[in-house]
Short mmCIF file of C-alpha atoms and ligand atoms in Angstrom, two decimals:
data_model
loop_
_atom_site.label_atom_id
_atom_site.label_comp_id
_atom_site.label_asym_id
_atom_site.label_seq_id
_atom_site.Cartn_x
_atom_site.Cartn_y
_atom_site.Cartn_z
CA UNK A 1 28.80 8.70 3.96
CA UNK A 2 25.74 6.11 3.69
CA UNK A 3 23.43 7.57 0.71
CA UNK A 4 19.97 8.72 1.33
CA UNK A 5 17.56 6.07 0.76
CA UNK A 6 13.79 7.09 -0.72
CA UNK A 7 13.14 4.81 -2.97
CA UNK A 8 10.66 3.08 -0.81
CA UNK A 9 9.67 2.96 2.77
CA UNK A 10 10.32 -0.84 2.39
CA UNK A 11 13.96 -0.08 2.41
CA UNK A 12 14.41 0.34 6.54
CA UNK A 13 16.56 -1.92 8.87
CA UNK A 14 15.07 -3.47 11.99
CA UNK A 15 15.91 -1.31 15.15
CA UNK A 16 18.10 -3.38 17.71
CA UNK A 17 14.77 -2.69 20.21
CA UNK A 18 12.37 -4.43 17.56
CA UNK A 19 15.31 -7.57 16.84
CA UNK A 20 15.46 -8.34 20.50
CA UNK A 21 11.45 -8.34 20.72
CA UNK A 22 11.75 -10.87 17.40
CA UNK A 23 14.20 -12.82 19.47
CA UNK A 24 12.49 -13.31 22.34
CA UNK A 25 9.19 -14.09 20.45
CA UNK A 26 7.22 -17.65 21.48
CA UNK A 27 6.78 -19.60 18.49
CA UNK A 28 4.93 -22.36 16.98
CA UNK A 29 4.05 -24.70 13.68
CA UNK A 30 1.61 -21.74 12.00
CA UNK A 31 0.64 -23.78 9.58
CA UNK A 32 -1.24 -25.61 12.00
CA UNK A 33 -2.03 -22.68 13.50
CA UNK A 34 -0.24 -22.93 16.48
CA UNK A 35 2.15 -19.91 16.81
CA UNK A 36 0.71 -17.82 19.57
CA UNK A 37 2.66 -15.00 18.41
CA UNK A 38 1.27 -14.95 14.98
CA UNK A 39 -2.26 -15.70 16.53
CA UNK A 40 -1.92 -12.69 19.07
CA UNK A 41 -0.96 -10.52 16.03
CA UNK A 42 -4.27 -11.64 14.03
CA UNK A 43 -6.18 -11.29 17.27
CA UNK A 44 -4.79 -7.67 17.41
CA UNK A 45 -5.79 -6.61 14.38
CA UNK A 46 -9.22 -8.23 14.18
CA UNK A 47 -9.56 -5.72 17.15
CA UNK A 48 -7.95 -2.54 15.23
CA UNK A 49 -10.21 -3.09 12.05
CA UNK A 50 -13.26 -4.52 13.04
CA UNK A 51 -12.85 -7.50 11.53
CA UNK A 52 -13.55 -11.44 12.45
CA UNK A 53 -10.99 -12.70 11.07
CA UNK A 54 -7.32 -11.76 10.07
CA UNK A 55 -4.30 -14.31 8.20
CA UNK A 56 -0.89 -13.18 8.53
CA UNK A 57 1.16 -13.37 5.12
CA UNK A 58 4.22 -13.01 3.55
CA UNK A 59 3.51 -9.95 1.38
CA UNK A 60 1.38 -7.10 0.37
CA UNK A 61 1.25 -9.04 -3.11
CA UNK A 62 0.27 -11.83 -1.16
CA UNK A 63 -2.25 -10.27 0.81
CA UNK A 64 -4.10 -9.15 -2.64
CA UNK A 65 -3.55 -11.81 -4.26
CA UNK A 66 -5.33 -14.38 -1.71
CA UNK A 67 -8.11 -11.86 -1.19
CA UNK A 68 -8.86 -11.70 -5.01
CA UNK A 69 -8.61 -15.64 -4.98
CA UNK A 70 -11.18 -15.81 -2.38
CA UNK A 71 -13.84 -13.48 -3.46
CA UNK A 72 -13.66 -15.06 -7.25
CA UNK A 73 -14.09 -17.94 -9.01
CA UNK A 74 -11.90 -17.82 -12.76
CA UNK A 75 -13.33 -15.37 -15.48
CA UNK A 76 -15.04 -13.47 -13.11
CA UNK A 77 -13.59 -9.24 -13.15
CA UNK A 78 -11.87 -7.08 -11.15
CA UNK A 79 -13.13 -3.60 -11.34
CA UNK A 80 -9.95 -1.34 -10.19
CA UNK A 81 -8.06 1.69 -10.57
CA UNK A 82 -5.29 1.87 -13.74
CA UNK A 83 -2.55 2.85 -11.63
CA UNK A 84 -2.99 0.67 -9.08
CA UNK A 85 -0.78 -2.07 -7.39
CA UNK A 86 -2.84 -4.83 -8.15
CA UNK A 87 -2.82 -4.03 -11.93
CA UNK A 88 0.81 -2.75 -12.50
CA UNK A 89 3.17 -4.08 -9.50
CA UNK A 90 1.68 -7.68 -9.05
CA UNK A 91 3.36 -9.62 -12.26
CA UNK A 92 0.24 -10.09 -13.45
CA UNK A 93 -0.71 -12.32 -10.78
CA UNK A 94 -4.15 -12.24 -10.60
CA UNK A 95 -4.51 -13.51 -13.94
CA UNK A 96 -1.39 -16.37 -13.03
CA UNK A 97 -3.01 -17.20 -9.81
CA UNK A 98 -6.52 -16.67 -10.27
CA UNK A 99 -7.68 -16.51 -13.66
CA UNK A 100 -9.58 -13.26 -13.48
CA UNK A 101 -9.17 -9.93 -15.68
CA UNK A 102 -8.41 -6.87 -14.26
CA UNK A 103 -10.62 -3.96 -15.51
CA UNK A 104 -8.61 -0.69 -14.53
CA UNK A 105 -10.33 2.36 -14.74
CA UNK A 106 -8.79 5.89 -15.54
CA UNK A 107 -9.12 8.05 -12.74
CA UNK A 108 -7.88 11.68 -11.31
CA UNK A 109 -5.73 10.78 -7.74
CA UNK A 110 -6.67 7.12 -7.38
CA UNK A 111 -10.56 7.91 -6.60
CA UNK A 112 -12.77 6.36 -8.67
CA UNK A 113 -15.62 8.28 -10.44
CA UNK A 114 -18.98 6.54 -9.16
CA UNK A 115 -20.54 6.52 -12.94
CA UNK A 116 -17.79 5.03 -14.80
CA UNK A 117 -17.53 2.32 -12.46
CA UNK A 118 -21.14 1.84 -12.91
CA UNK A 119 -20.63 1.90 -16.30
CA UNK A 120 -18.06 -1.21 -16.08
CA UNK A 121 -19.92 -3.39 -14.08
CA UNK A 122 -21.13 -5.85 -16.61
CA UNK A 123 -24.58 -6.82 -17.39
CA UNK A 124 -26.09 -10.26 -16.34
CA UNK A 125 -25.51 -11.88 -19.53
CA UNK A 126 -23.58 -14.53 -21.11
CA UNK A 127 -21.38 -12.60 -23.21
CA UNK A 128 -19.74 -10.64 -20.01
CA UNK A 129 -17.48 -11.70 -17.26
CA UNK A 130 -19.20 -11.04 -14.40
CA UNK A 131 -18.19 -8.43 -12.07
CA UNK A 132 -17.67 -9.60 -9.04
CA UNK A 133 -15.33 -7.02 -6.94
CA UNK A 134 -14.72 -3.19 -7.02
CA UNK A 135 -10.78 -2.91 -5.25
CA UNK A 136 -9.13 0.15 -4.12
CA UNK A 137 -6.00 1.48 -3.04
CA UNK A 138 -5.65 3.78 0.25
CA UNK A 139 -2.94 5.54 0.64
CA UNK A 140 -2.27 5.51 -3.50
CA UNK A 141 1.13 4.34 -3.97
CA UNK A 142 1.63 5.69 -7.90
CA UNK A 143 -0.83 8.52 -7.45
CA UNK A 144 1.88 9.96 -4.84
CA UNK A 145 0.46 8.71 -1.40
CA UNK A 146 -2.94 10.07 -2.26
CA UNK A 147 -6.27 9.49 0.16
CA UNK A 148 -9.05 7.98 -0.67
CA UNK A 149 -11.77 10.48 1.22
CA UNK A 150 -14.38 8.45 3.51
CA UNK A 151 -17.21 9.82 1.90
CA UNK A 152 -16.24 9.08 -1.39
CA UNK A 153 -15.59 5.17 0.00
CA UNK A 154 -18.82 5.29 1.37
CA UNK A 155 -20.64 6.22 -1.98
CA UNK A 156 -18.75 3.32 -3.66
CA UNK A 157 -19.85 1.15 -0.90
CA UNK A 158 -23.17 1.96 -1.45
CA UNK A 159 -23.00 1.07 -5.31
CA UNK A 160 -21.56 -1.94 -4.37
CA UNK A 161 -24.57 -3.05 -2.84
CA UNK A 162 -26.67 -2.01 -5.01
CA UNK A 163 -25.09 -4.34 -7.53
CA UNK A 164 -24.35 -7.15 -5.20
CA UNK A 165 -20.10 -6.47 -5.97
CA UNK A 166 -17.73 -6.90 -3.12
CA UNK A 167 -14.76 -4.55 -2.39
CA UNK A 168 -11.58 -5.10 -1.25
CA UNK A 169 -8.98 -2.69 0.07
CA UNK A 170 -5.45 -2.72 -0.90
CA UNK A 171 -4.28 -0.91 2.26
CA UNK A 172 -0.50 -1.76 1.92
CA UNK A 173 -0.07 2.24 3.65
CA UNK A 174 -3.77 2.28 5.50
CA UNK A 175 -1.80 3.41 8.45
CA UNK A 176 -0.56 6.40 7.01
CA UNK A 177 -4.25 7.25 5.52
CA UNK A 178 -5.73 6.81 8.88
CA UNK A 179 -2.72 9.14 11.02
CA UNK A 180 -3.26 12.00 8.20
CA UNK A 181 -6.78 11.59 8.02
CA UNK A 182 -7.63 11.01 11.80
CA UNK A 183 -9.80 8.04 10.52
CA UNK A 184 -9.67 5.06 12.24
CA UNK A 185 -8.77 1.64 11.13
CA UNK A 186 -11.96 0.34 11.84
CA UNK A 187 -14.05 2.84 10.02
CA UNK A 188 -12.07 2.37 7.24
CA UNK A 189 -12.34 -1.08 7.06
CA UNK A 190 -16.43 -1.23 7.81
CA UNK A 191 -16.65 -0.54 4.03
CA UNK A 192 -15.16 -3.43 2.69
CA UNK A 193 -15.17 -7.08 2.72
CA UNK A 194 -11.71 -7.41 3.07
CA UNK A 195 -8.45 -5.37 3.58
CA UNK A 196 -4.83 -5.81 3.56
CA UNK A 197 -2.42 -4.28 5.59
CA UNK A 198 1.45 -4.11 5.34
CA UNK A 199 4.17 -4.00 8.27
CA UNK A 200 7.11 -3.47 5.96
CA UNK A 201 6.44 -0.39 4.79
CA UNK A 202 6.46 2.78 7.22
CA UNK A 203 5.79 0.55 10.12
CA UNK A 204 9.31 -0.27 9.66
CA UNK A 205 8.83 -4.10 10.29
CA UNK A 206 11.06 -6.52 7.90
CA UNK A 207 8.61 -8.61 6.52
CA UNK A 208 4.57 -9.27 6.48
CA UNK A 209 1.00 -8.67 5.86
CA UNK A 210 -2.41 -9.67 7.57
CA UNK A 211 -5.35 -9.70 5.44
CA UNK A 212 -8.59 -9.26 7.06
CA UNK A 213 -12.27 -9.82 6.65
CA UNK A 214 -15.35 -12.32 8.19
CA UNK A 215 -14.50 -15.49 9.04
CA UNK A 216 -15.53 -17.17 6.06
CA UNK A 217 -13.24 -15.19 3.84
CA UNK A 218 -10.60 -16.10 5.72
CA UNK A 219 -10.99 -19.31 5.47
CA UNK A 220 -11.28 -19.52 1.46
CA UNK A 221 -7.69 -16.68 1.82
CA UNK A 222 -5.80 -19.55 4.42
CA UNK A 223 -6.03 -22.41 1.48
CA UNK A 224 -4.77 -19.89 -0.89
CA UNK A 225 -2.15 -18.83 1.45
CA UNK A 226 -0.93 -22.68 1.66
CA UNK A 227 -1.75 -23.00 -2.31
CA UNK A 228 0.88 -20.04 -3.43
CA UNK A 229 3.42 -21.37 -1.32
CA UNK A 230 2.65 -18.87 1.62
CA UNK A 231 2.30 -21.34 4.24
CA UNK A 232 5.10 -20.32 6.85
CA UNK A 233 6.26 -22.41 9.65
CA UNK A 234 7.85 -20.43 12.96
CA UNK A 235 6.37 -17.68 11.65
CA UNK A 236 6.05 -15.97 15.12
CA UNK A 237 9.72 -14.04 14.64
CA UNK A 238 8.33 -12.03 11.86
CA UNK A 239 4.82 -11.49 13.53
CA UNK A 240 6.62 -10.14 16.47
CA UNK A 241 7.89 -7.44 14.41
CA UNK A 242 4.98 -6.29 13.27
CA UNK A 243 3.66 -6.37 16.52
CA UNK A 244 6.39 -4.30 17.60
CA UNK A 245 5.79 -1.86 14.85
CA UNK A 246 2.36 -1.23 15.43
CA UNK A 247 3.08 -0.60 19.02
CA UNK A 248 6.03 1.76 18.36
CA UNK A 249 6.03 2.84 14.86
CA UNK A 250 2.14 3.76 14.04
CA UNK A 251 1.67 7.46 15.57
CA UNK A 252 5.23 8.74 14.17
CA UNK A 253 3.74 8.26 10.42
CA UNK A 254 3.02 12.01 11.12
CA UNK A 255 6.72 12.79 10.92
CA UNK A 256 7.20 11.03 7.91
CA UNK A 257 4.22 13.12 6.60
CA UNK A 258 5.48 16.45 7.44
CA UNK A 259 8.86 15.95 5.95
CA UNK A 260 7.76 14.49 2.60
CA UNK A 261 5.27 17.81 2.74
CA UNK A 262 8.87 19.91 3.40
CA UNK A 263 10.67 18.45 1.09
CA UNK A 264 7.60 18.22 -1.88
CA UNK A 265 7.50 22.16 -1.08
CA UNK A 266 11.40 22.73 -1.74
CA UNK A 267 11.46 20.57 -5.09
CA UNK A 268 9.07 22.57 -6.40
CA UNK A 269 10.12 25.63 -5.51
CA UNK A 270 13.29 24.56 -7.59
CA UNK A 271 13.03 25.67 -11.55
CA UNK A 272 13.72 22.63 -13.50
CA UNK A 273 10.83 20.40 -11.41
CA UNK A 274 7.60 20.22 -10.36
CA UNK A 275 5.54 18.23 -7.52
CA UNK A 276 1.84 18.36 -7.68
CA UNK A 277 1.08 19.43 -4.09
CA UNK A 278 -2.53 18.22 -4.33
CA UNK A 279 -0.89 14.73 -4.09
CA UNK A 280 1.24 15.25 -1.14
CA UNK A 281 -0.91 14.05 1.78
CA UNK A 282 1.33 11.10 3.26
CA UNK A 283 4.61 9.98 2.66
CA UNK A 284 5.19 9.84 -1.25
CA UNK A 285 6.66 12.67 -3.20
CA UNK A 286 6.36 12.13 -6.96
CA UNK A 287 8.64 14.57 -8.84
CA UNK A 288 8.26 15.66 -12.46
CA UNK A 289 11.03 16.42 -14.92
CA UNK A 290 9.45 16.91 -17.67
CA UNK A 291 9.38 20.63 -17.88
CA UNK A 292 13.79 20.50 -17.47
CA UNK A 293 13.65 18.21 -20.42
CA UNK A 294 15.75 15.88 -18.55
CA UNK A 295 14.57 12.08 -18.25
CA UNK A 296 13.51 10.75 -14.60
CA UNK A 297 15.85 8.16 -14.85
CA UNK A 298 19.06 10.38 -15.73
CA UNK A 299 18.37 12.82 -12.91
CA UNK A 300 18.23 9.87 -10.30
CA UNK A 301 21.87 8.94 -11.24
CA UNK A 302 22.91 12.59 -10.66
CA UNK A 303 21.55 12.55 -7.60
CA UNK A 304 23.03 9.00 -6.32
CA UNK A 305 26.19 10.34 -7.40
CA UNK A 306 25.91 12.85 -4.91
CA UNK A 307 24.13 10.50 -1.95
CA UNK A 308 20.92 10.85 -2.86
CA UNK A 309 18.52 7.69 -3.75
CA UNK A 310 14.94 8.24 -5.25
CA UNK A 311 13.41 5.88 -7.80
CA UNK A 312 12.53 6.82 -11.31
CA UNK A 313 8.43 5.26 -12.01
CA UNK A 314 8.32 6.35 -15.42
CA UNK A 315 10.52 8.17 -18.12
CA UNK A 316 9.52 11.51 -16.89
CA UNK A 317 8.41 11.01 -12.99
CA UNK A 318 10.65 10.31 -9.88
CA UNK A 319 9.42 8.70 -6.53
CA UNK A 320 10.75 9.71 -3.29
CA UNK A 321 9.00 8.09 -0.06
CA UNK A 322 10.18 9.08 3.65
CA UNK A 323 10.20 6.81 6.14
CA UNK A 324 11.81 5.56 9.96
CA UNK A 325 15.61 6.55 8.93
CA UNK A 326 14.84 9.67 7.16
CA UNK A 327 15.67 12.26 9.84
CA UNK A 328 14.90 16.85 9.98
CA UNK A 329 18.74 15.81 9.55
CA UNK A 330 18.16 13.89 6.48
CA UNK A 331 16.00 16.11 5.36
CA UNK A 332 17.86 19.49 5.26
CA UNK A 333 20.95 16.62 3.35
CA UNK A 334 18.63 15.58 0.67
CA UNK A 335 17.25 19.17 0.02
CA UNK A 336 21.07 20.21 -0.29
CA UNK A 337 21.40 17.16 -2.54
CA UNK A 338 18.70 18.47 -4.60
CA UNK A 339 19.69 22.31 -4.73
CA UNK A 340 23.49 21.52 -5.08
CA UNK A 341 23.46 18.75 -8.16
CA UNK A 342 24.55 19.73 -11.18
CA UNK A 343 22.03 18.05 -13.90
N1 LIG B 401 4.89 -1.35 -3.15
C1 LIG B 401 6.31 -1.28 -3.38
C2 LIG B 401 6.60 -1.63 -4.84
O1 LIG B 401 5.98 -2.81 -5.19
C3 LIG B 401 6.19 -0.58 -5.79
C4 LIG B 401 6.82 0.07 -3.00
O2 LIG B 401 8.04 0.24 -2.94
O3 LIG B 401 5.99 0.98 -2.75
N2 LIG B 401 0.09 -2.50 -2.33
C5 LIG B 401 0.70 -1.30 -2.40
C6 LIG B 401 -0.13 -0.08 -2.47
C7 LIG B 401 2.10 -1.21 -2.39
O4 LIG B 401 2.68 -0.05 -2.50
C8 LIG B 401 2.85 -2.41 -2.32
C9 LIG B 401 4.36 -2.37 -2.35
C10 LIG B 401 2.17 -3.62 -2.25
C11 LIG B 401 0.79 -3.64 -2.26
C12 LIG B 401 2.90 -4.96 -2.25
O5 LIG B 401 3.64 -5.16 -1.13
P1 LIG B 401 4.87 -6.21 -1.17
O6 LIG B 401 6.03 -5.49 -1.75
O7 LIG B 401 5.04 -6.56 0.28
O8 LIG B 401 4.43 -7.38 -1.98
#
């Protein structure tokens, strides 16, 4: 039998439905920006966000990393959040690619608190980096999947302005935020100057990012694009994916919701571990083992021994994510996975 796969919602296999759609895409040299499939995907998203302007990538990294490239110049500072993708998961790119620092900020479930950032942005003077963007993450991938509440966007926004700072939001898993929440894209992405988006996670598509923001962002993100190497050519089989999986894969985030919800429940419900429930709002379960005195990494070979793939983050925290494959069948499997293993 095929193990269980939740170590990421990156991990799913294009349906036959969404390779024929790839097959049968029209394509074109995007690097002269002449795949219409790749334009009609930016064009479609300019319309779900808001947004003038949108550049289809290769990555989420990529999608960052262009955006932090066009809203600095090098030396300037990032102000973000300490477990954030940006500052853990992106090989320190920013710093490779752009030169800037990163200043991470502790905070409780990915939200920034409005007066320490206030306290990091750095005064006018010689001896600072200047501040020059606030970024955040929404849905929280190593907070567990976490929200980022409108209001409290909307009170960072308005600090933001008041300091002339721009903000940028990684939105890798904006989809699920926005089918939990009942949020729209395009309100979410009012508040920001520019946001990334991701098609191979729960979307299910194999590949890609757009990045999105006014016009003349996007044109300062395209020469990065081309200057990291992310120039693609026939790029319109991989846009046509995402295309697909907007169209077929967007709404059904709720199911992945309620089954991470089911199966964050059971876990904890078991003795030897413990989910914060607080953090269980999308698709990310993040398991502690801690209190069994057994390391994260032991009990996820225990559990692939018996079918059951989840990802160890840390030394005492395990990361299980649902996604397009994992069924109510898959479900009640893994939860008999979990109850049955012997640790
Ligand atoms: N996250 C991956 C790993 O890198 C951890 C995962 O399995 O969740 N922003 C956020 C919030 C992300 O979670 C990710 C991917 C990215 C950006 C980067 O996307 P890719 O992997 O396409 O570069």
């Amino acid at each position: 039998m095929n193990p269980i796969d939740l170590r990421s919602d990156t991990i799913t296999q294009p349906s036959q439905a969404m390779r024929e759609f790839m097959m049968n895409a029209e394509v074109g040299d995007d690097v002269y920006g002449e795949d219409p499939t790749v334009n009609a995907l930016q064009n479609k998203i300019c319309e779900l966000t808001g947004k003038e302007a949108a550049l289809f990538v290769s990555s989420g990294t990529q999608a960052n990393q262009v955006s932090l490239s066009a809203h600095t110049e090098p030396g300037n500072e990032i102000i973000c959040e300490y477990r954030s993708h940006i500052f853990n998961y992106e090989s320190g790119a920013a710093a490779l690619l752009s030169g800037i620092q990163l200043h991470p900020l502790i905070s409780e479930y990915g939200i920034l608190d409005l007066e320490q950032v206030e306290n990091a942005i750095r005064p006018k003077e010689d001896h600072y980096p200047k501040t020059r963007v606030i970024a955040v993450e929404n849905t929280h991938n190593r907070w567990g999947g976490t929200i980022y509440p409108l209001e409290e966007i909307k009170k960072l926004r308005l600090l933001a302005d008041e300091y002339g700072l721009l903000m940028h939001l990684d939105g890798a898993r904006l989809w699920n935020a926005s089918v939990a929440t009942g949020v729209s894209l395009k309100e979410y992405a009012s508040f920001f100057d520019s946001v990334s988006l991701c098609f191979s996670k729960g979307l299910g598509a194999p590949v890609g990012s757009i990045v999105v923001g006014s016009k003349a962002f996007i044109r300062r993100a395209h020469y990065y694009r081309k200057a990291f190497g992310g120039g693609m050519r026939q790029a319109g089989f991989l846009a046509a994916a995402a295309i697909y999986a907007i169209d077929h894969n967007f709404e059904r985030l709720v199911d992945d919701h309620r089954r991470a919800r089911t199966l964050a429940e059971t876990i904890n419900d078991l003795p030897p571990f413990v989910v914060n429930l607080r953090t269980v709002e999308t698709n990310i379960v993040i398991i502690d083992t801690s209190i069994s005195g057994l390391s994260a990494p032991y009990v996820s070979e225990k559990l692939a021994e018996n079918g059951l793939r989840v990802s160890a983050i840390s030394p005492t925290r395990l990361r299980a994510v649902t996604h397009l494959h994992f069924d109510d069948n898959q479900l009640d499997k893994a939860i008999e996975i979990f109850k049955s293993t012997k640790f």
